[in-house]
Amino acid sequence: DAKTTQPPSMDCAEGRAANLPCNHSTISGNEYVYWYRQIHSQGPQYIIHGLKNNETNEMASLIITEDRKSSTLILPHATLRDTAVYYCIVRVRRGNQFYFGTGTSLTVIP
Amino acid sequence: EAQVTQNPRYLITVTGKKLTVTCSQNMNHEYMSWYRQDPGLGLRQIYYSMNVEVTDKGDVPEGYKVSRKEKRNFPLILESPSPNQTSLYFCASRGSVGETQYFGPGTRLLVL
């Protein structure tokens, strides 16, 4: 599975949109982009995934560039409870191996 | 309630003393997996299992064993623990058609 690159940390003001970038320049045509987050030392939580089209659910939006080499997770109205480490993962759909990397530590500031 | 449970949640042991961390899920999921998390290294996959009696190595399998005799259980076995296995361990499961991987609450292991 392709590896990903994320900034180690970001801040966001409460109520504003948080935009978390991810680079996956070696992504293959059959690989999806998944996002998970981990609050403190709890188990990671699934957020969203996509292949090439932009996706939205009740938690977030996922924007994937046309060449699929990068993506952005958008939390439209960040709250203090969104403070967490966010992981961008690229893998084949329902693939067996997950490479989480070190993620982006997002701090939402009051 | 759908969940993945791990036991124990905290464990302190000494080098060489065999231990088992249990993992159980109540969602009838085929796929289960073990991860370890260390500062600066993120989450790394140890082993995974596609179904009963089917297991395979992840990124960091050395020093660990697993078994999958029943669908709901996926224990992680450390035959001879060493201090470098001090870590936070997570078990996870996923259905054969689902996208979401569900994680357990974690087990903090300290090997002295």
Coordinates of C-alpha atoms in Angstrom, one line a residue:
Chain A
D1 CA 0.0 0.0 0.0
A2 CA 1.1 3.5 -0.7
K3 CA 2.5 5.6 2.1
T4 CA 1.2 9.0 3.2
T5 CA 2.7 12.2 4.4
Q6 CA 0.9 14.5 6.8
P7 CA 2.0 17.6 8.8
P8 CA 2.8 16.6 12.4
S9 CA 0.6 19.2 14.0
M10 CA -2.0 21.9 13.3
D11 CA -4.2 24.4 15.2
C12 CA -7.7 25.5 14.4
A13 CA -10.0 28.0 16.1
E14 CA -13.2 26.6 17.5
G15 CA -16.1 27.0 15.1
R16 CA -13.9 27.4 12.1
A17 CA -13.2 24.8 9.4
A18 CA -10.3 22.5 10.0
N19 CA -8.5 21.5 6.8
L20 CA -6.1 18.6 7.2
P21 CA -3.9 17.8 4.2
C22 CA -2.4 14.4 3.2
N23 CA 0.0 13.6 0.4
H24 CA -0.1 10.2 -1.2
S25 CA 1.9 10.7 -4.4
T26 CA 2.4 6.9 -5.0
I27 CA -1.2 5.9 -4.7
S28 CA -2.4 3.2 -7.1
G29 CA -5.6 3.2 -9.1
N30 CA -7.3 0.7 -6.9
E31 CA -6.3 2.3 -3.6
Y32 CA -8.7 4.2 -1.5
V33 CA -8.0 7.1 0.9
Y34 CA -9.2 6.5 4.5
W35 CA -9.2 8.8 7.4
Y36 CA -9.3 7.8 11.1
R37 CA -8.8 9.8 14.2
Q38 CA -7.6 9.0 17.7
I39 CA -8.6 11.0 20.8
H40 CA -6.0 10.8 23.6
S41 CA -5.0 7.1 23.8
Q42 CA -8.4 5.7 22.8
G43 CA -8.8 3.3 19.9
P44 CA -8.8 5.0 16.5
Q45 CA -12.2 5.9 15.1
Y46 CA -13.2 5.7 11.4
I47 CA -14.2 9.1 9.8
I48 CA -14.5 8.7 6.0
H49 CA -13.1 7.2 2.9
G50 CA -13.1 7.8 -0.8
L51 CA -11.6 6.7 -4.2
K52 CA -11.7 9.7 -6.5
N53 CA -14.9 11.6 -5.9
N54 CA -15.3 14.0 -3.1
E55 CA -17.2 12.4 -0.2
T56 CA -19.2 13.9 2.7
N57 CA -20.8 12.3 5.8
E58 CA -22.1 13.6 9.1
M59 CA -18.6 13.9 10.5
A60 CA -16.5 15.4 7.7
S61 CA -15.8 16.0 4.0
L62 CA -13.0 14.4 1.9
I63 CA -11.6 16.3 -1.0
I64 CA -9.4 14.2 -3.4
T65 CA -7.4 16.0 -6.1
E66 CA -8.0 15.0 -9.7
D67 CA -4.6 13.3 -9.9
R68 CA -5.3 11.6 -6.6
K69 CA -1.9 12.4 -5.3
S70 CA -3.2 14.4 -2.3
S71 CA -6.4 14.8 -0.3
T72 CA -7.9 17.1 2.4
L73 CA -10.1 16.2 5.3
I74 CA -12.4 19.0 6.2
L75 CA -14.1 19.3 9.6
P76 CA -16.6 22.1 8.8
H77 CA -17.1 23.5 12.2
A78 CA -14.4 22.3 14.6
T79 CA -15.2 21.8 18.2
L80 CA -13.0 21.2 21.2
R81 CA -13.9 17.5 21.0
D82 CA -12.3 17.3 17.6
T83 CA -8.9 17.7 19.2
A84 CA -7.2 14.4 18.2
V85 CA -4.6 12.8 16.0
Y86 CA -5.9 12.3 12.5
Y87 CA -4.5 9.5 10.3
C88 CA -4.6 9.4 6.5
I89 CA -4.3 5.9 5.2
V90 CA -4.1 4.6 1.6
R91 CA -4.9 1.0 0.9
V92 CA -6.9 -1.3 -1.4
R93 CA -10.5 -1.5 -0.5
R94 CA -11.0 -4.0 2.4
G95 CA -7.3 -4.7 2.2
N96 CA -5.8 -6.5 5.0
Q97 CA -2.9 -4.3 5.9
F98 CA -3.2 -0.8 7.4
Y99 CA -0.3 1.6 7.6
F100 CA -1.3 4.4 10.0
G101 CA 1.8 6.5 10.1
T102 CA 2.2 9.2 12.7
G103 CA -0.8 11.4 11.7
T104 CA -1.5 15.0 12.3
S105 CA -2.2 16.2 15.8
L106 CA -5.0 18.7 15.6
T107 CA -5.6 21.1 18.4
V108 CA -8.9 23.1 18.4
I109 CA -8.4 26.3 20.3
P110 CA -11.2 28.0 22.2
Chain B
E1 CA -23.8 -2.9 22.0
A2 CA -21.3 -3.6 19.3
Q3 CA -17.9 -3.6 20.7
V4 CA -14.3 -4.9 20.8
T5 CA -13.1 -5.8 24.2
Q6 CA -9.5 -6.3 25.4
N7 CA -8.2 -7.7 28.6
P8 CA -6.3 -6.8 30.6
R9 CA -6.4 -3.1 30.1
Y10 CA -3.1 -2.6 32.0
L11 CA -0.4 -5.1 32.6
I12 CA 3.0 -5.0 34.3
T13 CA 5.2 -8.0 33.8
V14 CA 8.9 -9.1 33.8
T15 CA 11.1 -10.1 31.0
G16 CA 10.5 -13.7 29.8
K17 CA 7.2 -14.3 31.5
K18 CA 4.7 -15.5 29.0
L19 CA 1.5 -13.5 28.7
T20 CA -1.6 -13.3 26.6
V21 CA -3.8 -10.3 25.9
T22 CA -7.3 -11.3 24.9
C23 CA -9.5 -9.7 22.3
S24 CA -13.1 -10.4 21.6
Q25 CA -15.7 -8.9 19.3
N26 CA -19.5 -9.4 19.3
M27 CA -20.2 -8.2 15.7
N28 CA -19.5 -11.5 13.9
H29 CA -16.7 -9.9 12.0
E30 CA -14.4 -12.0 9.9
Y31 CA -11.4 -9.7 10.0
M32 CA -9.4 -9.0 13.2
S33 CA -6.1 -7.3 13.7
W34 CA -3.5 -6.3 16.4
Y35 CA -1.6 -3.1 16.5
R36 CA 1.0 -1.5 18.8
Q37 CA 1.4 2.2 19.3
D38 CA 4.7 3.8 20.4
P39 CA 5.6 7.5 20.7
G40 CA 6.8 8.9 17.4
L41 CA 6.1 5.7 15.5
G42 CA 2.3 5.8 15.3
L43 CA 0.2 2.7 15.0
R44 CA 1.9 -0.4 13.5
Q45 CA 0.2 -3.6 12.6
I46 CA 1.4 -6.7 14.2
Y47 CA -0.8 -9.5 12.9
Y48 CA -4.2 -9.8 11.2
S49 CA -6.7 -12.6 10.6
M50 CA -9.1 -12.9 7.7
N51 CA -11.1 -15.6 9.3
V52 CA -10.9 -18.6 11.6
E53 CA -7.6 -20.4 11.3
V54 CA -6.3 -17.8 8.8
T55 CA -3.7 -15.4 10.1
D56 CA -0.9 -13.4 8.5
K57 CA 2.0 -11.1 9.6
G58 CA 1.7 -7.3 9.6
D59 CA 4.6 -4.9 9.8
V60 CA 6.1 -5.8 13.2
P61 CA 5.3 -9.5 14.0
E62 CA 8.6 -10.4 15.6
G63 CA 8.1 -11.6 19.2
Y64 CA 4.4 -12.1 18.9
K65 CA 2.0 -15.0 18.2
V66 CA -1.7 -15.0 17.5
S67 CA -4.4 -17.6 17.1
R68 CA -7.9 -17.6 15.7
K69 CA -9.7 -20.7 16.8
E70 CA -13.0 -19.0 17.1
K71 CA -14.4 -16.1 15.1
R72 CA -15.0 -13.8 18.0
N73 CA -11.6 -14.2 19.7
F74 CA -8.1 -13.2 18.6
P75 CA -5.6 -13.4 21.4
L76 CA -2.1 -11.9 21.2
I77 CA 0.6 -14.0 22.8
L78 CA 4.0 -12.9 23.9
E79 CA 5.9 -16.1 24.6
S80 CA 9.0 -14.3 26.1
P81 CA 8.3 -10.6 26.5
S82 CA 11.1 -8.1 26.4
P83 CA 11.3 -4.5 27.4
N84 CA 11.1 -3.3 23.8
Q85 CA 7.6 -4.7 23.7
T86 CA 6.4 -2.2 26.3
S87 CA 3.7 -0.4 24.3
L88 CA 0.0 0.4 23.9
Y89 CA -1.8 -2.4 22.1
F90 CA -5.0 -2.2 20.2
C91 CA -7.2 -4.9 18.8
A92 CA -9.6 -4.2 15.9
S93 CA -12.2 -5.9 13.8
R94 CA -14.1 -5.4 10.6
G95 CA -16.8 -7.2 8.7
S96 CA -16.2 -8.7 5.3
V97 CA -18.3 -6.1 3.6
G98 CA -17.9 -3.2 5.9
E99 CA -15.4 -0.4 5.6
T100 CA -15.2 0.6 9.2
Q101 CA -12.6 -1.0 11.4
Y102 CA -13.7 -1.0 15.1
F103 CA -11.0 -0.7 17.7
G104 CA -10.8 -1.9 21.3
P105 CA -10.0 0.4 24.2
G106 CA -6.3 -0.6 24.3
T107 CA -4.0 -2.5 26.6
R108 CA -1.0 -0.8 28.2
L109 CA 1.8 -3.2 28.7
L110 CA 5.0 -2.5 30.7
V111 CA 7.8 -5.2 30.5
L112 CA 10.4 -4.7 33.2

